[in-house]
Amino acid sequence: MLNRDEALELIERLPYIRTLQAANDRTLEQLFREALAKEDYLQWVQIIKTCYVRQHDTSKSRRPLTPALAQLGQQANDRFRQLLANALDIAPEQVDAYINTHLEENW
């Protein structure tokens, strides 16, 4: 559980958290599952960012998300939003807008 100050610090660190890298989708799926099992919110961010990059990659070597990876990514996203919502005392649906506003105001 995060308190408000920890949540704000985490939001400010979001741009610097790296994606997860794996040789293939099976290995990546295993990394996602392990990260979700650990309840480690920094790894949840890595999952979310990895899914985002894969979904928005426009290169010719693009590897779309498998259904399993997409589902695990959504689980990480839901957990992360709920974590921040609790810490910031806002609704989970407001978390994305809060993050965007906070980063714009503090950069």
PDB file of C-alpha atoms in Angstrom:
ATOM      1  CA  MET A   1       0.000   0.000   0.000  1.00  0.00           C
ATOM      2  CA  LEU A   2       1.298   3.421  -0.942  1.00  0.00           C
ATOM      3  CA  ASN A   3       0.675   6.692   0.816  1.00  0.00           C
ATOM      4  CA  ARG A   4       0.025   9.903  -1.137  1.00  0.00           C
ATOM      5  CA  ASP A   5       3.661  11.086  -1.130  1.00  0.00           C
ATOM      6  CA  GLU A   6       4.914   7.698  -2.335  1.00  0.00           C
ATOM      7  CA  ALA A   7       2.293   7.685  -5.080  1.00  0.00           C
ATOM      8  CA  LEU A   8       3.359  11.124  -6.285  1.00  0.00           C
ATOM      9  CA  GLU A   9       7.014  10.062  -6.257  1.00  0.00           C
ATOM     10  CA  LEU A  10       6.119   6.959  -8.266  1.00  0.00           C
ATOM     11  CA  ILE A  11       4.229   9.061 -10.820  1.00  0.00           C
ATOM     12  CA  GLU A  12       7.306  11.255 -11.265  1.00  0.00           C
ATOM     13  CA  ARG A  13       9.436   8.150 -11.838  1.00  0.00           C
ATOM     14  CA  LEU A  14       7.107   6.672 -14.496  1.00  0.00           C
ATOM     15  CA  PRO A  15       8.952   8.117 -17.511  1.00  0.00           C
ATOM     16  CA  TYR A  16      12.192   6.502 -16.340  1.00  0.00           C
ATOM     17  CA  ILE A  17      10.894   2.979 -15.741  1.00  0.00           C
ATOM     18  CA  ARG A  18      11.960   0.665 -18.545  1.00  0.00           C
ATOM     19  CA  THR A  19       9.994  -1.947 -20.437  1.00  0.00           C
ATOM     20  CA  LEU A  20      10.545  -5.684 -20.016  1.00  0.00           C
ATOM     21  CA  GLN A  21      12.605  -7.448 -22.663  1.00  0.00           C
ATOM     22  CA  ALA A  22      12.409 -11.120 -23.590  1.00  0.00           C
ATOM     23  CA  ALA A  23      13.574 -13.322 -26.439  1.00  0.00           C
ATOM     24  CA  ASN A  24      10.062 -14.541 -27.239  1.00  0.00           C
ATOM     25  CA  ASP A  25       6.433 -14.196 -26.210  1.00  0.00           C
ATOM     26  CA  ARG A  26       6.466 -17.325 -24.059  1.00  0.00           C
ATOM     27  CA  THR A  27       9.318 -15.948 -21.968  1.00  0.00           C
ATOM     28  CA  LEU A  28       7.670 -12.532 -21.820  1.00  0.00           C
ATOM     29  CA  GLU A  29       4.416 -14.110 -20.637  1.00  0.00           C
ATOM     30  CA  GLN A  30       6.315 -15.901 -17.876  1.00  0.00           C
ATOM     31  CA  LEU A  31       7.944 -12.604 -16.820  1.00  0.00           C
ATOM     32  CA  PHE A  32       4.506 -10.962 -16.720  1.00  0.00           C
ATOM     33  CA  ARG A  33       3.063 -13.779 -14.602  1.00  0.00           C
ATOM     34  CA  GLU A  34       5.979 -13.658 -12.165  1.00  0.00           C
ATOM     35  CA  ALA A  35       5.705  -9.879 -11.857  1.00  0.00           C
ATOM     36  CA  LEU A  36       1.980 -10.048 -11.140  1.00  0.00           C
ATOM     37  CA  ALA A  37       2.524 -12.790  -8.555  1.00  0.00           C
ATOM     38  CA  LYS A  38       5.064 -10.656  -6.675  1.00  0.00           C
ATOM     39  CA  GLU A  39       2.636  -7.762  -6.209  1.00  0.00           C
ATOM     40  CA  ASP A  40       5.500  -5.424  -7.206  1.00  0.00           C
ATOM     41  CA  TYR A  41       3.991  -2.211  -8.554  1.00  0.00           C
ATOM     42  CA  LEU A  42       7.218  -1.198 -10.320  1.00  0.00           C
ATOM     43  CA  GLN A  43       7.031  -4.393 -12.327  1.00  0.00           C
ATOM     44  CA  TRP A  44       3.356  -3.669 -13.037  1.00  0.00           C
ATOM     45  CA  VAL A  45       4.502  -0.420 -14.644  1.00  0.00           C
ATOM     46  CA  GLN A  46       7.033  -2.366 -16.720  1.00  0.00           C
ATOM     47  CA  ILE A  47       4.257  -4.671 -17.926  1.00  0.00           C
ATOM     48  CA  ILE A  48       1.994  -1.743 -18.790  1.00  0.00           C
ATOM     49  CA  LYS A  49       4.755   0.058 -20.668  1.00  0.00           C
ATOM     50  CA  THR A  50       5.782  -3.115 -22.512  1.00  0.00           C
ATOM     51  CA  CYS A  51       2.202  -3.678 -23.679  1.00  0.00           C
ATOM     52  CA  TYR A  52       1.833  -0.039 -24.695  1.00  0.00           C
ATOM     53  CA  VAL A  53       5.001  -0.119 -26.779  1.00  0.00           C
ATOM     54  CA  ARG A  54       4.011  -3.386 -28.455  1.00  0.00           C
ATOM     55  CA  GLN A  55       0.516  -2.070 -29.241  1.00  0.00           C
ATOM     56  CA  HIS A  56       1.808   1.199 -30.695  1.00  0.00           C
ATOM     57  CA  ASP A  57       4.848  -0.096 -32.558  1.00  0.00           C
ATOM     58  CA  THR A  58       4.601   0.827 -36.228  1.00  0.00           C
ATOM     59  CA  SER A  59       7.838  -0.755 -37.411  1.00  0.00           C
ATOM     60  CA  LYS A  60       7.914  -3.577 -39.934  1.00  0.00           C
ATOM     61  CA  SER A  61       9.248  -5.967 -37.293  1.00  0.00           C
ATOM     62  CA  ARG A  62       6.196  -5.325 -35.112  1.00  0.00           C
ATOM     63  CA  ARG A  63       5.124  -8.202 -32.889  1.00  0.00           C
ATOM     64  CA  PRO A  64       1.509  -7.737 -31.820  1.00  0.00           C
ATOM     65  CA  LEU A  65       0.448  -8.703 -28.328  1.00  0.00           C
ATOM     66  CA  THR A  66      -0.844 -12.203 -27.879  1.00  0.00           C
ATOM     67  CA  PRO A  67      -4.213 -12.491 -26.128  1.00  0.00           C
ATOM     68  CA  ALA A  68      -2.463 -13.835 -23.012  1.00  0.00           C
ATOM     69  CA  LEU A  69      -0.052 -10.886 -22.894  1.00  0.00           C
ATOM     70  CA  ALA A  70      -2.903  -8.429 -23.446  1.00  0.00           C
ATOM     71  CA  GLN A  71      -4.884  -9.993 -20.597  1.00  0.00           C
ATOM     72  CA  LEU A  72      -1.909  -9.910 -18.221  1.00  0.00           C
ATOM     73  CA  GLY A  73      -1.219  -6.319 -19.240  1.00  0.00           C
ATOM     74  CA  GLN A  74      -4.804  -5.381 -18.418  1.00  0.00           C
ATOM     75  CA  GLN A  75      -4.491  -7.052 -15.007  1.00  0.00           C
ATOM     76  CA  ALA A  76      -1.354  -5.016 -14.288  1.00  0.00           C
ATOM     77  CA  ASN A  77      -3.076  -1.843 -15.463  1.00  0.00           C
ATOM     78  CA  ASP A  78      -6.141  -2.486 -13.297  1.00  0.00           C
ATOM     79  CA  ARG A  79      -4.026  -3.214 -10.214  1.00  0.00           C
ATOM     80  CA  PHE A  80      -1.827  -0.170 -10.768  1.00  0.00           C
ATOM     81  CA  ARG A  81      -4.791   2.160 -11.228  1.00  0.00           C
ATOM     82  CA  GLN A  82      -6.429   0.818  -8.068  1.00  0.00           C
ATOM     83  CA  LEU A  83      -3.190   1.209  -6.104  1.00  0.00           C
ATOM     84  CA  LEU A  84      -2.816   4.847  -7.136  1.00  0.00           C
ATOM     85  CA  ALA A  85      -6.526   5.546  -6.729  1.00  0.00           C
ATOM     86  CA  ASN A  86      -6.395   4.356  -3.118  1.00  0.00           C
ATOM     87  CA  ALA A  87      -3.260   6.358  -2.345  1.00  0.00           C
ATOM     88  CA  LEU A  88      -4.545   9.545  -3.998  1.00  0.00           C
ATOM     89  CA  ASP A  89      -8.149   9.134  -2.827  1.00  0.00           C
ATOM     90  CA  ILE A  90      -9.586   9.339  -6.355  1.00  0.00           C
ATOM     91  CA  ALA A  91     -11.568   6.974  -8.563  1.00  0.00           C
ATOM     92  CA  PRO A  92      -9.554   4.463 -10.631  1.00  0.00           C
ATOM     93  CA  GLU A  93     -11.023   6.021 -13.793  1.00  0.00           C
ATOM     94  CA  GLN A  94      -9.393   9.343 -12.856  1.00  0.00           C
ATOM     95  CA  VAL A  95      -5.873   7.973 -12.450  1.00  0.00           C
ATOM     96  CA  ASP A  96      -4.713   8.380 -16.069  1.00  0.00           C
ATOM     97  CA  ALA A  97      -5.830  12.020 -16.198  1.00  0.00           C
ATOM     98  CA  TYR A  98      -4.234  12.655 -12.805  1.00  0.00           C
ATOM     99  CA  ILE A  99      -0.912  11.186 -13.981  1.00  0.00           C
ATOM    100  CA  ASN A 100      -0.947  13.259 -17.177  1.00  0.00           C
ATOM    101  CA  THR A 101      -1.763  16.477 -15.330  1.00  0.00           C
ATOM    102  CA  HIS A 102       0.825  15.847 -12.632  1.00  0.00           C
ATOM    103  CA  LEU A 103       3.586  15.104 -15.132  1.00  0.00           C
ATOM    104  CA  GLU A 104       2.725  18.130 -17.285  1.00  0.00           C
ATOM    105  CA  GLU A 105       2.772  20.444 -14.269  1.00  0.00           C
ATOM    106  CA  ASN A 106       6.023  19.071 -12.847  1.00  0.00           C
ATOM    107  CA  TRP A 107       8.184  18.788 -15.959  1.00  0.00           C
TER     108      TRP A 107
END
